[in-house]
Short mmCIF file of N, CA, C and O in Angstrom, two decimals:
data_model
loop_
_atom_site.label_atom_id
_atom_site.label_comp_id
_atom_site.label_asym_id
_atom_site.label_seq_id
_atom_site.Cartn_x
_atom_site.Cartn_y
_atom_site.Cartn_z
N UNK A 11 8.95 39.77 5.46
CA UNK A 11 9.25 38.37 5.69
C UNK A 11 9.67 37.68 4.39
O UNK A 11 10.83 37.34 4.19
N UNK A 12 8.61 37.49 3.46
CA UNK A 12 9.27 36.82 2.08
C UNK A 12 10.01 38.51 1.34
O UNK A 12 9.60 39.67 1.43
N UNK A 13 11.16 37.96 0.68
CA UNK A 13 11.18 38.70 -0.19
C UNK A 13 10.41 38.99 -1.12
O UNK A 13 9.62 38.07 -1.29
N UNK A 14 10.24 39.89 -1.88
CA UNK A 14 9.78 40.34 -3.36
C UNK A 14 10.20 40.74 -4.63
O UNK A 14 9.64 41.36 -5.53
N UNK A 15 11.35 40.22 -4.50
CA UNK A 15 12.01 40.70 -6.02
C UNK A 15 12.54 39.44 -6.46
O UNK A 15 12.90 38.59 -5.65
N UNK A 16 12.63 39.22 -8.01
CA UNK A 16 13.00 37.69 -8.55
C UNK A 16 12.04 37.21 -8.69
O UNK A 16 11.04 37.81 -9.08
N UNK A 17 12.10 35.66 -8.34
CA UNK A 17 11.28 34.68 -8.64
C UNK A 17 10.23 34.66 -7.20
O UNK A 17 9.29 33.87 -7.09
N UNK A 18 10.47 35.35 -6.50
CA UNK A 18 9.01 35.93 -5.40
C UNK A 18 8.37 36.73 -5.71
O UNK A 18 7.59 37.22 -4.89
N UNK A 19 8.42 37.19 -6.98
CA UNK A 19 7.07 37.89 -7.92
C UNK A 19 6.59 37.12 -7.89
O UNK A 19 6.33 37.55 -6.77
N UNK A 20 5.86 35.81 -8.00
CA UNK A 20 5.13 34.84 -8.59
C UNK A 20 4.13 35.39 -7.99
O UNK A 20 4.25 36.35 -7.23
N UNK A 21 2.64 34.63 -8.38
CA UNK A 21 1.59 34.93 -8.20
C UNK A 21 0.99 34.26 -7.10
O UNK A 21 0.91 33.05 -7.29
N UNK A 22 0.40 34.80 -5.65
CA UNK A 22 0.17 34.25 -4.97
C UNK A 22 -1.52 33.74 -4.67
O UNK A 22 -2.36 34.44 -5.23
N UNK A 23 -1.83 33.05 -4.18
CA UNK A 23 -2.52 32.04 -4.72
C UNK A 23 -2.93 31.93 -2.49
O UNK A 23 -2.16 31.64 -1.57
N UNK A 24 -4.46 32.33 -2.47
CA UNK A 24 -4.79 32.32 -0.86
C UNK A 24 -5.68 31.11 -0.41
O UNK A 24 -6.58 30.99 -1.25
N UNK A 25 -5.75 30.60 0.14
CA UNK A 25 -6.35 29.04 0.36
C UNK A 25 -7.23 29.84 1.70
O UNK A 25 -6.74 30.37 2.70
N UNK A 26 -8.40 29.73 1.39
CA UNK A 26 -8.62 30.64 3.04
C UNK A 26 -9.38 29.06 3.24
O UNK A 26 -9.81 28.41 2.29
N UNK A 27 -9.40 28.79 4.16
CA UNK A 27 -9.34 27.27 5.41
C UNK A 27 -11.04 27.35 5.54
O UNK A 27 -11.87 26.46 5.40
N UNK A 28 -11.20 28.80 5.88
CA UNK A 28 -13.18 27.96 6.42
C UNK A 28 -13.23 28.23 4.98
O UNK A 28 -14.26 27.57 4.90
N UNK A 29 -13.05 28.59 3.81
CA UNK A 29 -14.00 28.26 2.88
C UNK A 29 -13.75 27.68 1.84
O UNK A 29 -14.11 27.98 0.70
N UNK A 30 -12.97 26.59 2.27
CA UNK A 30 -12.53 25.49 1.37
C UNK A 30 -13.19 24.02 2.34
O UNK A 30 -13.50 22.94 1.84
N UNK A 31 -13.30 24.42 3.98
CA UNK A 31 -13.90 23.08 4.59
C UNK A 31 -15.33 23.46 4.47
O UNK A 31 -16.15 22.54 4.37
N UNK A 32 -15.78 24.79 4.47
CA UNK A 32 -17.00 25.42 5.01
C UNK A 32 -17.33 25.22 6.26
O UNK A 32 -18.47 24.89 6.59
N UNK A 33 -16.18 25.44 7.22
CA UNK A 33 -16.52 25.62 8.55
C UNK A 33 -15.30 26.31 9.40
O UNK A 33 -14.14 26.12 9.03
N UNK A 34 -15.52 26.91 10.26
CA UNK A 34 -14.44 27.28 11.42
C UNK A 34 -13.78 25.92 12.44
O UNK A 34 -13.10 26.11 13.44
N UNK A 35 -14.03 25.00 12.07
CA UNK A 35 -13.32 23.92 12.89
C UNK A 35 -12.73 23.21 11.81
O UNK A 35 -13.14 22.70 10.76
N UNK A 36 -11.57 23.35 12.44
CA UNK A 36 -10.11 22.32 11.72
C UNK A 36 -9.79 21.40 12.56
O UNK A 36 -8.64 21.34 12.98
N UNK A 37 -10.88 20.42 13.02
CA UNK A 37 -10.66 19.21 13.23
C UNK A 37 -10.77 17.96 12.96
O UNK A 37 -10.46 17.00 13.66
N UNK A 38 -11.41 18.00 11.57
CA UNK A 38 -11.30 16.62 10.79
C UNK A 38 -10.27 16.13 9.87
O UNK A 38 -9.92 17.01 9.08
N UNK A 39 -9.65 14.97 9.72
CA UNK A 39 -8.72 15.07 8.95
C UNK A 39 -9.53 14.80 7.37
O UNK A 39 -8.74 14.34 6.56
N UNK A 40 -10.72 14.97 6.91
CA UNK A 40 -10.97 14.66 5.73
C UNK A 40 -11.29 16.36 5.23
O UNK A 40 -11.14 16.80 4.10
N UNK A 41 -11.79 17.14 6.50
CA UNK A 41 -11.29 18.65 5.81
C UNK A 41 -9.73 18.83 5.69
O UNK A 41 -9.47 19.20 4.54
N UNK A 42 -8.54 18.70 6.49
CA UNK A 42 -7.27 18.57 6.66
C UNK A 42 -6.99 17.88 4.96
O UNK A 42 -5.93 18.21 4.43
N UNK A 43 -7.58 17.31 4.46
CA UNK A 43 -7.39 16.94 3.17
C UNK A 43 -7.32 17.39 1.85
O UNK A 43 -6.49 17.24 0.95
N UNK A 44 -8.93 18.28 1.98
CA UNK A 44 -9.52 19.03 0.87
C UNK A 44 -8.27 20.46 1.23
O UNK A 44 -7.99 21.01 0.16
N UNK A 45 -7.77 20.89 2.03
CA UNK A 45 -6.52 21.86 1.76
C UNK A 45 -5.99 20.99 1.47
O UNK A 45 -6.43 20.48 0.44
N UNK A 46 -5.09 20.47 1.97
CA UNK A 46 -3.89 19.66 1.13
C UNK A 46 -4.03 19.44 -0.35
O UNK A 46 -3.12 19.62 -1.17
N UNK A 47 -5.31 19.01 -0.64
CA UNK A 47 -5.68 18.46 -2.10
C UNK A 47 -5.50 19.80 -2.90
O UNK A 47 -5.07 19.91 -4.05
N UNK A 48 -5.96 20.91 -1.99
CA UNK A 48 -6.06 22.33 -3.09
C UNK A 48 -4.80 22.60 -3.13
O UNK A 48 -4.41 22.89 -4.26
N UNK A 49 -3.84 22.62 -2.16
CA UNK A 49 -2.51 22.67 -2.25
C UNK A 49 -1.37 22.51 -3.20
O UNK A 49 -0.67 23.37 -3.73
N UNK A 50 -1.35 21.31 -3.27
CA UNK A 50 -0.76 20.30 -3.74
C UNK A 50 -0.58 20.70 -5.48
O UNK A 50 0.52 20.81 -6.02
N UNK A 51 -1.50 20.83 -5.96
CA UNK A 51 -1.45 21.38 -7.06
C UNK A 51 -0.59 22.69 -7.89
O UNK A 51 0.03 22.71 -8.96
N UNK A 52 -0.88 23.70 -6.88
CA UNK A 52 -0.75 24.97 -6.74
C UNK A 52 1.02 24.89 -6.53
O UNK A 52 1.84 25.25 -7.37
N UNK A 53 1.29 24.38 -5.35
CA UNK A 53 2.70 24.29 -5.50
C UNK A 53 3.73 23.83 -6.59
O UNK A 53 4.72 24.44 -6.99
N UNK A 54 3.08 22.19 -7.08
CA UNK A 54 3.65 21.84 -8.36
C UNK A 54 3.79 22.68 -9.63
O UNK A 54 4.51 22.38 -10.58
N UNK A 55 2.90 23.91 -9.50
CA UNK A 55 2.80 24.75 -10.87
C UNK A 55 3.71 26.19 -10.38
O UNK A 55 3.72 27.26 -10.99
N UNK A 56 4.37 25.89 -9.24
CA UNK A 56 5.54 26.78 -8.73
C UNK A 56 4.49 28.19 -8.19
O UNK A 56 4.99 29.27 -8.52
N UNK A 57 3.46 28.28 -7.61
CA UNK A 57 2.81 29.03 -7.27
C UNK A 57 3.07 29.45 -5.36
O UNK A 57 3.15 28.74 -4.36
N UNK A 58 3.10 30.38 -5.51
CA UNK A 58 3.08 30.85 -3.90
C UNK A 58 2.06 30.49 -3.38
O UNK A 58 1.00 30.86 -3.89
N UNK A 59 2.04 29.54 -2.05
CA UNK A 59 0.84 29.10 -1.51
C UNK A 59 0.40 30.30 -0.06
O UNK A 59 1.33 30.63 0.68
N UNK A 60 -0.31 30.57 0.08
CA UNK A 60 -0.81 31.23 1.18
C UNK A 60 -2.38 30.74 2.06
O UNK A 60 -3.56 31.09 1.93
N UNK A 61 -1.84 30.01 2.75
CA UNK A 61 -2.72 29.08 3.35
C UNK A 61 -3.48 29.74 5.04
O UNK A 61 -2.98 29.51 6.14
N UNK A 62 -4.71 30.54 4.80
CA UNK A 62 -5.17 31.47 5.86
C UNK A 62 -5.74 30.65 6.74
O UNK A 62 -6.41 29.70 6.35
N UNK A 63 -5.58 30.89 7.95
CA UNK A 63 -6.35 30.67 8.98
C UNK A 63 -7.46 31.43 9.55
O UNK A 63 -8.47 31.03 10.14
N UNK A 64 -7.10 32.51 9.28
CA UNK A 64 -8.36 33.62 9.53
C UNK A 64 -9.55 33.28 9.57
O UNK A 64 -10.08 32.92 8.51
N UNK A 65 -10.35 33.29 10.87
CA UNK A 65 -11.75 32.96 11.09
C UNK A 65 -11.46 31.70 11.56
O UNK A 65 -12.49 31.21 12.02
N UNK A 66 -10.40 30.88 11.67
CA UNK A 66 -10.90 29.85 12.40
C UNK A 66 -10.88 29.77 13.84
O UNK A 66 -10.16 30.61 14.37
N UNK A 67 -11.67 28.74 14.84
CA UNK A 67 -12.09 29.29 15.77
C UNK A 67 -11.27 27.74 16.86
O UNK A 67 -11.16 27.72 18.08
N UNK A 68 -10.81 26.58 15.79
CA UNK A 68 -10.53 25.14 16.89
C UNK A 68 -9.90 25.06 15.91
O UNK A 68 -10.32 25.52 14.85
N UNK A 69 -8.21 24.18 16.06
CA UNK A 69 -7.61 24.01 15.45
C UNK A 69 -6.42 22.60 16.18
O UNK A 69 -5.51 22.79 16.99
N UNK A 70 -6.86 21.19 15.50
CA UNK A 70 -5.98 19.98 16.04
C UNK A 70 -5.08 19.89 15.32
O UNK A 70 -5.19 20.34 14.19
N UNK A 71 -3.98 19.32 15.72
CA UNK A 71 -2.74 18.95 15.19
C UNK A 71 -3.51 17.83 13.77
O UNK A 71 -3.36 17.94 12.56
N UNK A 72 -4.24 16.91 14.48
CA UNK A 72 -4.59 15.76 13.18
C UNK A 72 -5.04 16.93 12.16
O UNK A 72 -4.26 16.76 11.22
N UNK A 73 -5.88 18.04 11.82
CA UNK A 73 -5.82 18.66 11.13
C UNK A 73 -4.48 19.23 10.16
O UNK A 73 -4.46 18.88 8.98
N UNK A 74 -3.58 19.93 10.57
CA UNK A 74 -2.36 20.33 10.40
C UNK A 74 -1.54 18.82 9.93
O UNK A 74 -0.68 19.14 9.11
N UNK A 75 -1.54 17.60 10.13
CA UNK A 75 -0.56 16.70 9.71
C UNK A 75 -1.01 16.40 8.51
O UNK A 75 -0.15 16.11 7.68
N UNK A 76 -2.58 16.37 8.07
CA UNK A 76 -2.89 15.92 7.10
C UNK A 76 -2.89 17.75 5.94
O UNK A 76 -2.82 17.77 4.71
N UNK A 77 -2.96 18.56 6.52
CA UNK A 77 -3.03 19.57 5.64
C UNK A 77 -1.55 20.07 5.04
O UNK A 77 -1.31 20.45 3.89
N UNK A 78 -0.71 19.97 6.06
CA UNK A 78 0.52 20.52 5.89
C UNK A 78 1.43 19.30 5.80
O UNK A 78 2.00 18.92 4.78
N UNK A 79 1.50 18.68 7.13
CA UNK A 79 2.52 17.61 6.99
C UNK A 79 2.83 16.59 6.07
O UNK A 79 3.93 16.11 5.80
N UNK A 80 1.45 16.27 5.55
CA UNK A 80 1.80 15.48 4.35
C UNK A 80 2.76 16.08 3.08
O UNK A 80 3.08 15.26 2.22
N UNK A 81 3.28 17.61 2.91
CA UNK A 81 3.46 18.00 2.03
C UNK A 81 4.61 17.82 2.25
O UNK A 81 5.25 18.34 1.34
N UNK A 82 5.50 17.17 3.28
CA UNK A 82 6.59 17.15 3.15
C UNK A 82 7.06 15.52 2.57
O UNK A 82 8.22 15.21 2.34
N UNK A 83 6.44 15.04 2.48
CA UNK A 83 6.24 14.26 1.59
C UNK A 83 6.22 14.37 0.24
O UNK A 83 6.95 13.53 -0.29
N UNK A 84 5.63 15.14 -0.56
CA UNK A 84 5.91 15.14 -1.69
C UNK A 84 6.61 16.50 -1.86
O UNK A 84 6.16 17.02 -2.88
N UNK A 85 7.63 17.39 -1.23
CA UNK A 85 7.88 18.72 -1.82
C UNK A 85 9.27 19.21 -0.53
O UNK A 85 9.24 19.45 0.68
N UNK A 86 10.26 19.18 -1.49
CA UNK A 86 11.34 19.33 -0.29
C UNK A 86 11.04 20.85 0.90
O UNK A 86 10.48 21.94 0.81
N UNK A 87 11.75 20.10 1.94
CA UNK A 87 11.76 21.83 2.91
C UNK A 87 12.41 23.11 2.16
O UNK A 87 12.20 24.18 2.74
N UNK A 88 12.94 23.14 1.31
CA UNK A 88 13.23 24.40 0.95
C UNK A 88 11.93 24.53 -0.22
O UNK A 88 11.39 25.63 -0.36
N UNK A 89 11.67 23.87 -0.69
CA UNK A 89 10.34 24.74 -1.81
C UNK A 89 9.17 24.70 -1.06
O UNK A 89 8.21 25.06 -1.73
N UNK A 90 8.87 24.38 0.21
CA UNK A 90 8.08 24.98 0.76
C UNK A 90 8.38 25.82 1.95
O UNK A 90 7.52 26.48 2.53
N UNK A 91 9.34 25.79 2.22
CA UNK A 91 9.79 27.19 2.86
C UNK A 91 9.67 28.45 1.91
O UNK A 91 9.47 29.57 2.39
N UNK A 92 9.83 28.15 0.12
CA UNK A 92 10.10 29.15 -0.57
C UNK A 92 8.67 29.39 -1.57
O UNK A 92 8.51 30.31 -2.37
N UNK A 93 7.68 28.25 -1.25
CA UNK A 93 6.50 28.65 -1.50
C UNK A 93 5.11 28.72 -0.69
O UNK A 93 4.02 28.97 -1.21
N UNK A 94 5.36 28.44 0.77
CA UNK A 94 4.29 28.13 1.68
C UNK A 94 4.25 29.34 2.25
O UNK A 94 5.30 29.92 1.96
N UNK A 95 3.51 30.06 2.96
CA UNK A 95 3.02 30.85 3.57
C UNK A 95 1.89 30.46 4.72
O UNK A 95 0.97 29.82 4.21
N UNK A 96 1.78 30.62 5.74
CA UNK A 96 0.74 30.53 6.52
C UNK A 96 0.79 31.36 7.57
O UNK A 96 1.69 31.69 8.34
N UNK A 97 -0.85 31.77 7.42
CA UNK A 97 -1.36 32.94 8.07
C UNK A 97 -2.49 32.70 9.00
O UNK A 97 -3.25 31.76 8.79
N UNK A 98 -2.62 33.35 9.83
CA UNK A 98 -3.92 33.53 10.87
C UNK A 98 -4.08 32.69 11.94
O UNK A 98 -5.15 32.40 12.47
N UNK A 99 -2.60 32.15 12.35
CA UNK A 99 -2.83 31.65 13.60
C UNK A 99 -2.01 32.23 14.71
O UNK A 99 -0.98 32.90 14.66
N UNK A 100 -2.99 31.64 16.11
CA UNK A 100 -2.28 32.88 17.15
C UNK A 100 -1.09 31.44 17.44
O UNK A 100 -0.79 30.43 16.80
N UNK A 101 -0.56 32.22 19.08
CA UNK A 101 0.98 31.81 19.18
C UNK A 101 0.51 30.04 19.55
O UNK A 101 1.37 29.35 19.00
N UNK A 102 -0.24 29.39 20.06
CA UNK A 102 -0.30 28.50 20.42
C UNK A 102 -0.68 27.69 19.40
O UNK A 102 -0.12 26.60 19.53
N UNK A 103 -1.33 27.73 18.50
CA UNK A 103 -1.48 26.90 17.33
C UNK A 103 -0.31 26.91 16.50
O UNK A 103 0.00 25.86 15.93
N UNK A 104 0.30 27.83 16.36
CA UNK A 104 1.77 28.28 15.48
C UNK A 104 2.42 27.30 16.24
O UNK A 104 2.90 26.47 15.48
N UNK A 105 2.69 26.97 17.76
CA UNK A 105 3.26 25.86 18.34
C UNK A 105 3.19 24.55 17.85
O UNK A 105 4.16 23.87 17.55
N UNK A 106 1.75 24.14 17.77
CA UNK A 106 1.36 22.69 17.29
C UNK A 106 1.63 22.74 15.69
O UNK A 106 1.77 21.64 15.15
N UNK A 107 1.74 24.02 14.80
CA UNK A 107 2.34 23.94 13.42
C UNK A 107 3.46 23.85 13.35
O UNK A 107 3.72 23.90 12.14
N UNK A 108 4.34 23.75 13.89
CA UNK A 108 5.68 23.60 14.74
C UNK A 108 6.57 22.42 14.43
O UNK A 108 7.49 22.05 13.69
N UNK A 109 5.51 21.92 15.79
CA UNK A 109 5.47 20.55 16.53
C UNK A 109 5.16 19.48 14.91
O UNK A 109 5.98 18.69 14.45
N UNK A 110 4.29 19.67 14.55
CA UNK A 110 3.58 19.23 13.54
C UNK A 110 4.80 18.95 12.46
O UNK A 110 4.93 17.84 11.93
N UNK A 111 5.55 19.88 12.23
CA UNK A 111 6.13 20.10 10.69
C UNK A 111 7.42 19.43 10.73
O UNK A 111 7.93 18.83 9.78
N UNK A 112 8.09 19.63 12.27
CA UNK A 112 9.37 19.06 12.76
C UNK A 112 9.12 17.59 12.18
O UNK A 112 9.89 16.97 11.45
N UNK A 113 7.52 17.02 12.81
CA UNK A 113 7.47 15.80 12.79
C UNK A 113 6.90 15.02 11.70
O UNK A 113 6.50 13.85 11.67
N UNK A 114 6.98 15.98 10.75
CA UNK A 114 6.45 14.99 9.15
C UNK A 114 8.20 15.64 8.40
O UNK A 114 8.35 15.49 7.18
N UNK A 115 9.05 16.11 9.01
CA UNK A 115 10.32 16.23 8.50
C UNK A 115 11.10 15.17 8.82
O UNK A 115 11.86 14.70 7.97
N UNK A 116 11.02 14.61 10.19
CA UNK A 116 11.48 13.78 10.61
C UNK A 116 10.85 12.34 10.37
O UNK A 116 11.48 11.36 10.75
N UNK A 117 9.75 12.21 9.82
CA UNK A 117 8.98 11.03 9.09
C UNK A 117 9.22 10.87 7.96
O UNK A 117 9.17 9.71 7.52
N UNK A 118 9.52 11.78 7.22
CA UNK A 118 9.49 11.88 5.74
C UNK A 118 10.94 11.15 5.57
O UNK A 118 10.99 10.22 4.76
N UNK A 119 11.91 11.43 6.14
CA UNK A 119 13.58 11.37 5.86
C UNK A 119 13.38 10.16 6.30
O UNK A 119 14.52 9.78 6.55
N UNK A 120 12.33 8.90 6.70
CA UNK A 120 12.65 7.42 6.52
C UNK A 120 11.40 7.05 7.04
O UNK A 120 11.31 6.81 8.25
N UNK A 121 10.02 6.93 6.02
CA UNK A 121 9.00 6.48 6.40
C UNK A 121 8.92 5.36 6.74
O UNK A 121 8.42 5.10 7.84
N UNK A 122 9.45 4.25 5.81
CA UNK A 122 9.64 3.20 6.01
C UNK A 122 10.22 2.50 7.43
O UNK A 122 9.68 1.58 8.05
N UNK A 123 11.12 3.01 7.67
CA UNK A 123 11.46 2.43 9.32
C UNK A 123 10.26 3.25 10.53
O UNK A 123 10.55 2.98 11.70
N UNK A 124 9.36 3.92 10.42
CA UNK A 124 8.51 4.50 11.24
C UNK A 124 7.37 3.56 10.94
O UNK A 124 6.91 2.85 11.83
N UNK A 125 6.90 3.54 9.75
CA UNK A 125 5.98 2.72 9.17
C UNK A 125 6.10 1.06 9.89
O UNK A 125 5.13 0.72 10.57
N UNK A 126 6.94 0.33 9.78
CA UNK A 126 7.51 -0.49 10.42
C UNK A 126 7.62 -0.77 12.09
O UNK A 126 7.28 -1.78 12.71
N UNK A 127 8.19 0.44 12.58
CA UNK A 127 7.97 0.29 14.04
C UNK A 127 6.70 0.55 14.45
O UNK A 127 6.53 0.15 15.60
N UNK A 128 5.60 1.14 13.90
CA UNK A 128 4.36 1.73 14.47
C UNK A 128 3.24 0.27 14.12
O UNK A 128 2.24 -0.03 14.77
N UNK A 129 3.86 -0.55 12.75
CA UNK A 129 3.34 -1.82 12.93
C UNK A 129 3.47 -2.61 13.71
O UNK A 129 2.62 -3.50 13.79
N UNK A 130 4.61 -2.61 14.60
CA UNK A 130 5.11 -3.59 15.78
C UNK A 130 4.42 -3.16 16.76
O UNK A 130 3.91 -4.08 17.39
N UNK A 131 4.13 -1.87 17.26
CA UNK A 131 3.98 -1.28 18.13
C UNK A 131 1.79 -1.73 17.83
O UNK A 131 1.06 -1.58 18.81
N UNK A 132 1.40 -2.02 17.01
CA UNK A 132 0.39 -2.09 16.84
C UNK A 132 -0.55 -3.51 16.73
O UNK A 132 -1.72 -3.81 16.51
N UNK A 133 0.96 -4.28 17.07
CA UNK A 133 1.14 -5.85 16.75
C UNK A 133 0.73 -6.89 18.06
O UNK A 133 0.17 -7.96 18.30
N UNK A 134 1.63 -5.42 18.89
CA UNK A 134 1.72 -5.78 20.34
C UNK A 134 0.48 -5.32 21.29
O UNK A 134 0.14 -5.80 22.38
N UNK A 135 -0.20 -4.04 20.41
CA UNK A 135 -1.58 -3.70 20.89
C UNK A 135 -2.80 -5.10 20.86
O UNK A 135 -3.75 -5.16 21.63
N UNK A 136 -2.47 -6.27 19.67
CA UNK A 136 -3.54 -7.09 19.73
C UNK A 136 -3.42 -8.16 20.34
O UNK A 136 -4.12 -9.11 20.01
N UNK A 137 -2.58 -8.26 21.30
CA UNK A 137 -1.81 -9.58 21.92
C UNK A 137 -2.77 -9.37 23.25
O UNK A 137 -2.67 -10.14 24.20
#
């Protein structure tokens, strides 16, 4: 899948998920964080990220937006296409990582007008 020759020698670098939240459920977004936070770093220093799922047992999208999706925010789709890795999920969660990534690609390319409509939309919730 990734190549290995060039600059995909780099040193890869494994984020395993329960033992960075210390648990098999990936449904809080303040664990969804503490990856991101370990992340985040790792990429800026041009490091191969390999972000495991292995052992986990529940897995929400609010998890995944705050772990992953935020990164498209700070780190274009090609350097994390060319440094992300993620492992250990079956086909239906790989769906909602998907779903998930389309939609912090498509947030990212104009937060500001989303940001904006979701205030209107939240304006009209207190009426």
């Amino acid at each position: 899948m990734k190549r290995t020759t060039g600059e995909n020698m780099r040193e890869k670098v494994i984020i395993r998920v329960i033992d960075t939240i210390g648990s098999n459920l990936c449904i809080a977004s303040e664990d969804g964080q503490k990856v991101f936070d370990k992340t985040v770093p790792l990429l800026q220093t041009g490091k191969h990220v390999v972000i495991s799922f292995d052992g986990v047992s529940m897995l929400i999208s609010l998890f995944l937006n705050v772990a992953i999706g935020q990164l498209y925010g700070q780190f274009s789709e090609e350097e994390i296409r060319d440094q992300l890795e993620v492992t250990g999920l079956a086909g239906e969660d790989m769906e909602i990582l998907q779903r998930v990534v389309e939609n912090a690609k498509r947030y990212y390319t104009n937060p500001e007008k989303y940001d904006k409509v979701w205030a209107t939309l939240e304006g009209e919730d207190e009426e």
